[in-house]
XYZ file of C-alpha atoms in Angstrom:
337
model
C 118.192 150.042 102.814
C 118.512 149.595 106.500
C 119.718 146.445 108.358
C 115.962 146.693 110.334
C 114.175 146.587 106.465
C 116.683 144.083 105.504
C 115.976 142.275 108.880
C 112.034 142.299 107.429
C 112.356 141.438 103.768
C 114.689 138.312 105.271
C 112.552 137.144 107.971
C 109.258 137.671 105.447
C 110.788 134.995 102.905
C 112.052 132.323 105.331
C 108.389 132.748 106.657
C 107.125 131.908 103.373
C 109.407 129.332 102.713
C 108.467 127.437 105.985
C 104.699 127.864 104.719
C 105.167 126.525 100.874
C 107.159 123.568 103.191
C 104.575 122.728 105.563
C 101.809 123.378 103.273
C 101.128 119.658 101.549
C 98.957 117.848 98.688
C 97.729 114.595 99.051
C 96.648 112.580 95.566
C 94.480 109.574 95.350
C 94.336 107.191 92.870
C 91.701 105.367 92.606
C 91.312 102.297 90.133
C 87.652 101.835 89.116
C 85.206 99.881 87.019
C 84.713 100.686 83.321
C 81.255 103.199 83.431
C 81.433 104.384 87.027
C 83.096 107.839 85.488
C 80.291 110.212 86.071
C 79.360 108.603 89.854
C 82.956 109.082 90.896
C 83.247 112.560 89.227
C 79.362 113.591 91.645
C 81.317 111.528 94.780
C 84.558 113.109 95.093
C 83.578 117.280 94.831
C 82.014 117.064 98.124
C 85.041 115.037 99.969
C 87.714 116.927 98.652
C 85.342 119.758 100.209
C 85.049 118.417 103.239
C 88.642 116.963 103.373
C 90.366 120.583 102.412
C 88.537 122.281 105.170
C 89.605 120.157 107.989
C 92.993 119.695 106.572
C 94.059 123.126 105.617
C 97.721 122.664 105.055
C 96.452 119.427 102.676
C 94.974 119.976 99.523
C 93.673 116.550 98.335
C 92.597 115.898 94.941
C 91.227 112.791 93.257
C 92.559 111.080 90.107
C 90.684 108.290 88.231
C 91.439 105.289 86.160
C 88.720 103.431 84.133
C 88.631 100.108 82.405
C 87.384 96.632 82.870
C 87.704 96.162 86.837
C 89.827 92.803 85.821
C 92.400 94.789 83.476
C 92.368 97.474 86.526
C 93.378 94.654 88.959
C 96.042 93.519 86.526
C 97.553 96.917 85.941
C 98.404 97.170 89.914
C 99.710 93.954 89.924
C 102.177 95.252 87.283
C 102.970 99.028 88.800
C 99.924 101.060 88.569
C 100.065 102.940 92.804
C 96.144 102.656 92.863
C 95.463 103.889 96.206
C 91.990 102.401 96.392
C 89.878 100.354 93.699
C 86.180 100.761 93.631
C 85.253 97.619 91.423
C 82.488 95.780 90.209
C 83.635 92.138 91.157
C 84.830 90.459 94.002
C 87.077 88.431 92.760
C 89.503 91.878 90.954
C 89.780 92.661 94.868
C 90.914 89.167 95.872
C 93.468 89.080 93.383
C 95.103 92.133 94.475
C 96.198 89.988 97.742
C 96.531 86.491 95.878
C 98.586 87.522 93.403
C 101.034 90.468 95.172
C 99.769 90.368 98.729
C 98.936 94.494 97.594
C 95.638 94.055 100.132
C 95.110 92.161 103.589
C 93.330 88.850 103.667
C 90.388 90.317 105.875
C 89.331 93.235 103.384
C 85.838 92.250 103.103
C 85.389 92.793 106.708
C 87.314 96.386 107.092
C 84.138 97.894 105.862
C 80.304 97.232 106.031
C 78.178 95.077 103.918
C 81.504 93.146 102.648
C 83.023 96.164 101.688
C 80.459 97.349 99.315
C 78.921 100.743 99.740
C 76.608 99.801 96.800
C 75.016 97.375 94.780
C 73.039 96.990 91.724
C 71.393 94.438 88.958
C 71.210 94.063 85.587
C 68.713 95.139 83.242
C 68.113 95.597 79.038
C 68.210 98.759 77.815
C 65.964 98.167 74.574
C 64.847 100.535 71.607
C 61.383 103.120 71.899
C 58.459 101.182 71.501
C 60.613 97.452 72.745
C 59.709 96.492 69.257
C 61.042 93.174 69.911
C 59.308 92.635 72.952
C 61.921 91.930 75.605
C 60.620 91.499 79.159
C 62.638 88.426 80.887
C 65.491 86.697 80.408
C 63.927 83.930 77.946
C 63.243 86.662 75.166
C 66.857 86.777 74.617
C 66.926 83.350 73.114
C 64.458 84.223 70.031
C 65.754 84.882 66.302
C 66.698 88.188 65.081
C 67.389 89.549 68.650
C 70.728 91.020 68.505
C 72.399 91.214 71.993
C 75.077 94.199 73.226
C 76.980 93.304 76.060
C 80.964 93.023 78.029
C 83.143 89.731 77.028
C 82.821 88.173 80.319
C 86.920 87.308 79.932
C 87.591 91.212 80.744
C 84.821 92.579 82.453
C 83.137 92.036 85.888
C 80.014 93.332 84.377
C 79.874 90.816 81.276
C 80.176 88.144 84.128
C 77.332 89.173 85.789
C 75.281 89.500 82.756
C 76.135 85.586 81.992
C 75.717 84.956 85.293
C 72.054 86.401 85.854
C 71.086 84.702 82.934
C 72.512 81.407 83.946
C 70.764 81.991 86.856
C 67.758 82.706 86.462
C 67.581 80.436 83.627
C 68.532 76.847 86.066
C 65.540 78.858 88.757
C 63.014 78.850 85.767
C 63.562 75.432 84.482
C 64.064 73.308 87.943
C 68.756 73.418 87.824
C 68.056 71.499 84.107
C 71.544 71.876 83.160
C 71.227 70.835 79.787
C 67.941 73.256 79.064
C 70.077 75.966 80.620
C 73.489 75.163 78.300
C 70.613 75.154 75.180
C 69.605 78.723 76.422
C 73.181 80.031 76.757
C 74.150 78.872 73.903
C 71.256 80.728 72.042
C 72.200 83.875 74.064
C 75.455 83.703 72.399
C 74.448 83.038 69.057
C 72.797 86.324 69.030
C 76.133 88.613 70.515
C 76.229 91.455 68.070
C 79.095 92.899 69.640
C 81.684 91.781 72.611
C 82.836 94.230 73.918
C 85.772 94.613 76.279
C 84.314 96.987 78.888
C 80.684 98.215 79.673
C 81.412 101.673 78.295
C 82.349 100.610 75.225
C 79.224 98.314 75.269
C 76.983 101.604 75.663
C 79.019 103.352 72.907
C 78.304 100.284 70.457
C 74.812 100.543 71.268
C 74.056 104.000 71.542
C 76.071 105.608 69.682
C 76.701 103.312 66.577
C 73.088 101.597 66.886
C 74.091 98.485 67.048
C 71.974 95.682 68.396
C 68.441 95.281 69.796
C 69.084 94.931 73.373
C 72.046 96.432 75.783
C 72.319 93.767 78.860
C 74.428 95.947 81.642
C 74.176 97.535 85.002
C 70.718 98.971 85.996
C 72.188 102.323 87.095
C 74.101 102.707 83.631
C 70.662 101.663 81.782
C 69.408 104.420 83.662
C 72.267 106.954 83.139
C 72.236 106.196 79.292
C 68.789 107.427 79.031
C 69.572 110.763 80.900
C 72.575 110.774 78.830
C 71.216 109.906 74.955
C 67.669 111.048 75.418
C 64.662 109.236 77.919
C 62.329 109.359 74.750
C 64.806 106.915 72.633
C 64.647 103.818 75.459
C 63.147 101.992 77.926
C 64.879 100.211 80.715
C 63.561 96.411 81.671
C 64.576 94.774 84.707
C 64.119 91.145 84.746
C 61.520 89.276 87.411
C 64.493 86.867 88.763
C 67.682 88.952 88.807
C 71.516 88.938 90.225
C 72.871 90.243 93.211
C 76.217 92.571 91.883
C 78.110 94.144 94.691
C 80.456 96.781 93.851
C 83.477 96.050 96.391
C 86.048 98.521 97.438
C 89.234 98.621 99.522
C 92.440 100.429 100.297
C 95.669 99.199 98.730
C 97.808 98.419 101.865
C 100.775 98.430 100.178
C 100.531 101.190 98.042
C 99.172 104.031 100.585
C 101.847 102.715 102.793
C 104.239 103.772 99.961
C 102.457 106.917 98.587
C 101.902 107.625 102.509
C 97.728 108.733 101.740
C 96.687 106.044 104.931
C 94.706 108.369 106.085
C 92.978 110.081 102.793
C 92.581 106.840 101.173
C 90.605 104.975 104.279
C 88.922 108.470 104.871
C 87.777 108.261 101.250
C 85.980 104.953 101.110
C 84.174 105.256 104.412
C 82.868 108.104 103.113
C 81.229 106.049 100.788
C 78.590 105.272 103.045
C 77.737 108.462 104.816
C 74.638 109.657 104.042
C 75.391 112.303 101.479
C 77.255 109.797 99.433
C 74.447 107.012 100.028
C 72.004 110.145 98.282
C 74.590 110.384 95.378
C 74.543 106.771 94.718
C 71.128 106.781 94.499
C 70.635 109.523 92.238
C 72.834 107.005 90.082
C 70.834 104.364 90.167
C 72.810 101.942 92.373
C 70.852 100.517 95.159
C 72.135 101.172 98.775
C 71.756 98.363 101.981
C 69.709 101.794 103.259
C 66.289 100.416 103.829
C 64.684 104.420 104.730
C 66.575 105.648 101.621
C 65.470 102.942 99.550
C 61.969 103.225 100.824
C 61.591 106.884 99.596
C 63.210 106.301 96.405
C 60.709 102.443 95.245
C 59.393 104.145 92.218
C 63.364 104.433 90.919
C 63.983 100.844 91.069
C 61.680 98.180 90.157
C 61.251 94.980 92.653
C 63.385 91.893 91.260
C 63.913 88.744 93.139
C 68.070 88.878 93.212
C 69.483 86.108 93.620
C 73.500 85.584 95.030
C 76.087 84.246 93.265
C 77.028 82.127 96.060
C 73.646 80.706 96.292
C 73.755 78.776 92.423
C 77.304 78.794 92.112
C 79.548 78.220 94.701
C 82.220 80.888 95.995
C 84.177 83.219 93.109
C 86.993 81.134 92.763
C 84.556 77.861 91.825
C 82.935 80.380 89.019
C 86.089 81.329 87.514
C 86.986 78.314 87.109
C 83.381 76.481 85.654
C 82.199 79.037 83.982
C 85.194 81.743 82.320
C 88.906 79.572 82.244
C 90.231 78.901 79.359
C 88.121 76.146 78.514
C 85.652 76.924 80.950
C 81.588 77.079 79.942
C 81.973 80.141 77.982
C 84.534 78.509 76.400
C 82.893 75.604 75.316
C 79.503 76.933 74.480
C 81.146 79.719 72.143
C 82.718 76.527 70.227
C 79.157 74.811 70.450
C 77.321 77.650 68.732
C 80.072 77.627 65.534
């Protein structure tokens, strides 16, 4: 071999070296919401698209993590490097800077629409035929209806579900607080099942045929059918309904430490470009979009929603009233025994 071929074969592998070392992959985590899998799985194809081309010495790719958004929050408290969350309750955001100082103070304000790209309601997912005639909120109280739905202890979407019914309930009956504890307490009386996450909600319902009516998001009442068969349900969306924003954020102190600033801020504003505002809605989540939402009426029904803040007071007043140890829930469960 001569010293020129030798010369070659040298300077050919301490070219590839230099590639393989300035050739990088990026990894997101992000921490989600317990039946947001197959949105997430639709929203990050086309931004790992459109990240690899402009960042051809960074290949990205996406991980996910599913559970009730509270047991999410708690998991980064204790270790889990989340990069972003994309949850279904304020208040499993605020912790994350309460409780660790993981976010800043002003994350509702880093993004539009208090850092929710989305929103939705809830609805009842009932049985062909509604044989037991479910069409508000007050049909839930009668005998022999057997509710489906989250404990509202672990999942932001079993507090909703309590809360749009406590809600709509005081609206209906002029804020009578004792008619509206009467009600509640009926609605719990007929829990089949408690579940600790929506998912497993749907699986109870769906799959082991439990219950008479599944109380959850509209867009998973909506993805169920697609799922299990449009024939087998119906979806009902109540007249006077809830406002659920799905928040999301970066986790300061974790892409500062997995060094994905960029990637992970990238990520959630692409949340509300266009293509991922079409995604979305091919979900089922409503978007603040009024143009998209006008072509798209005959996919969700008109509700009067109603926000939390406007019945109850900020998060931290809810928690507090309604789900502490000893809270309403509390104290209605033990009123109903």
């Amino acid at each position: 071999m001569t010293k020129r071929t030798m010369g070659n074969i040298v300077g050919s592998i301490i070219l590839s070296l230099n590639i393989v070392c300035t050739t990088s992959a990026t990894e997101l985590l992000n921490s989600s919401y317990d039946v947001s899998r197959e949105l997430f799985i639709a929203l990050n194809a086309p931004f790992q698209k459109e990240w690899n081309a402009s960042h051809p010495d960074d290949k990205l790719s996406i991980r996910m993590s599913h559970s009730g958004s509270s047991k999410q929050a708690l998991a980064i408290l204790q270790g889990l490097r989340a990069d972003v969350v994309t949850y279904d309750q304020m208040t499993d955001v605020q912790v994350l800077h309460d409780k660790g100082n993981f976010i800043s103070a002003d994350w509702k304000r880093r993004l539009p629409n208090n850092s929710s790209p989305f929103y939705s309601t809830m609805a009842f997912l009932v049985r062909k035929g509604n044989p037991k005639h479910i069409y508000d909120w007050a049909d839930l109280e009668c005998d022999g209806v057997k509710l489906v739905f989250p404990n509202p202890k672990t999942s932001g979407n079993g507090r909703y579900t309590w809360l749009a019914a406590w809600g709509a309930t005081s609206k209906a009956n002029g804020s009578d607080d004792a008619k509206t504890r009467a009600f509640m307490t009926k609605i719990l009386k007929n829990v089949e099942v408690f579940d600790t996450g929506g998912r497993g909600s749907t699986t109870t319902f769906a799959e082991r045929g439990l219950g008479d009516v599944l109380i959850s998001f509209e867009s998973e009442m909506n993805n169920i059918r697609n799922q299990y068969g449009k024939e087998a349900y119906e979806v009902v969306v109540p007249k006077i309904d809830i406002l659920a924003e799905f928040p999301v954020a970066w986790v300061d102190k974790n892409i500062e430490r997995n060094n994905t600033v960029e990637a992970a801020k990238s990520y959630l504003n692409y949340l509300y470009t266009p293509l991922a505002q079409h995604i979305i809605t091919d979900f089922y989540y409503r978007v603040s979009n009024p143009q998209m939402m006008s072509k798209q009426k005959d996919r969700f029904p008109e509700t009067q929603l109603f926000r939390v803040e406007e019945l109850f007071g900020d998060w931290d007043s809810v928690m507090k009233t309604h789900f502490a140890s000893g809270g309403e829930l509390d104290q209605l469960l033990l009123a109903g025994h």
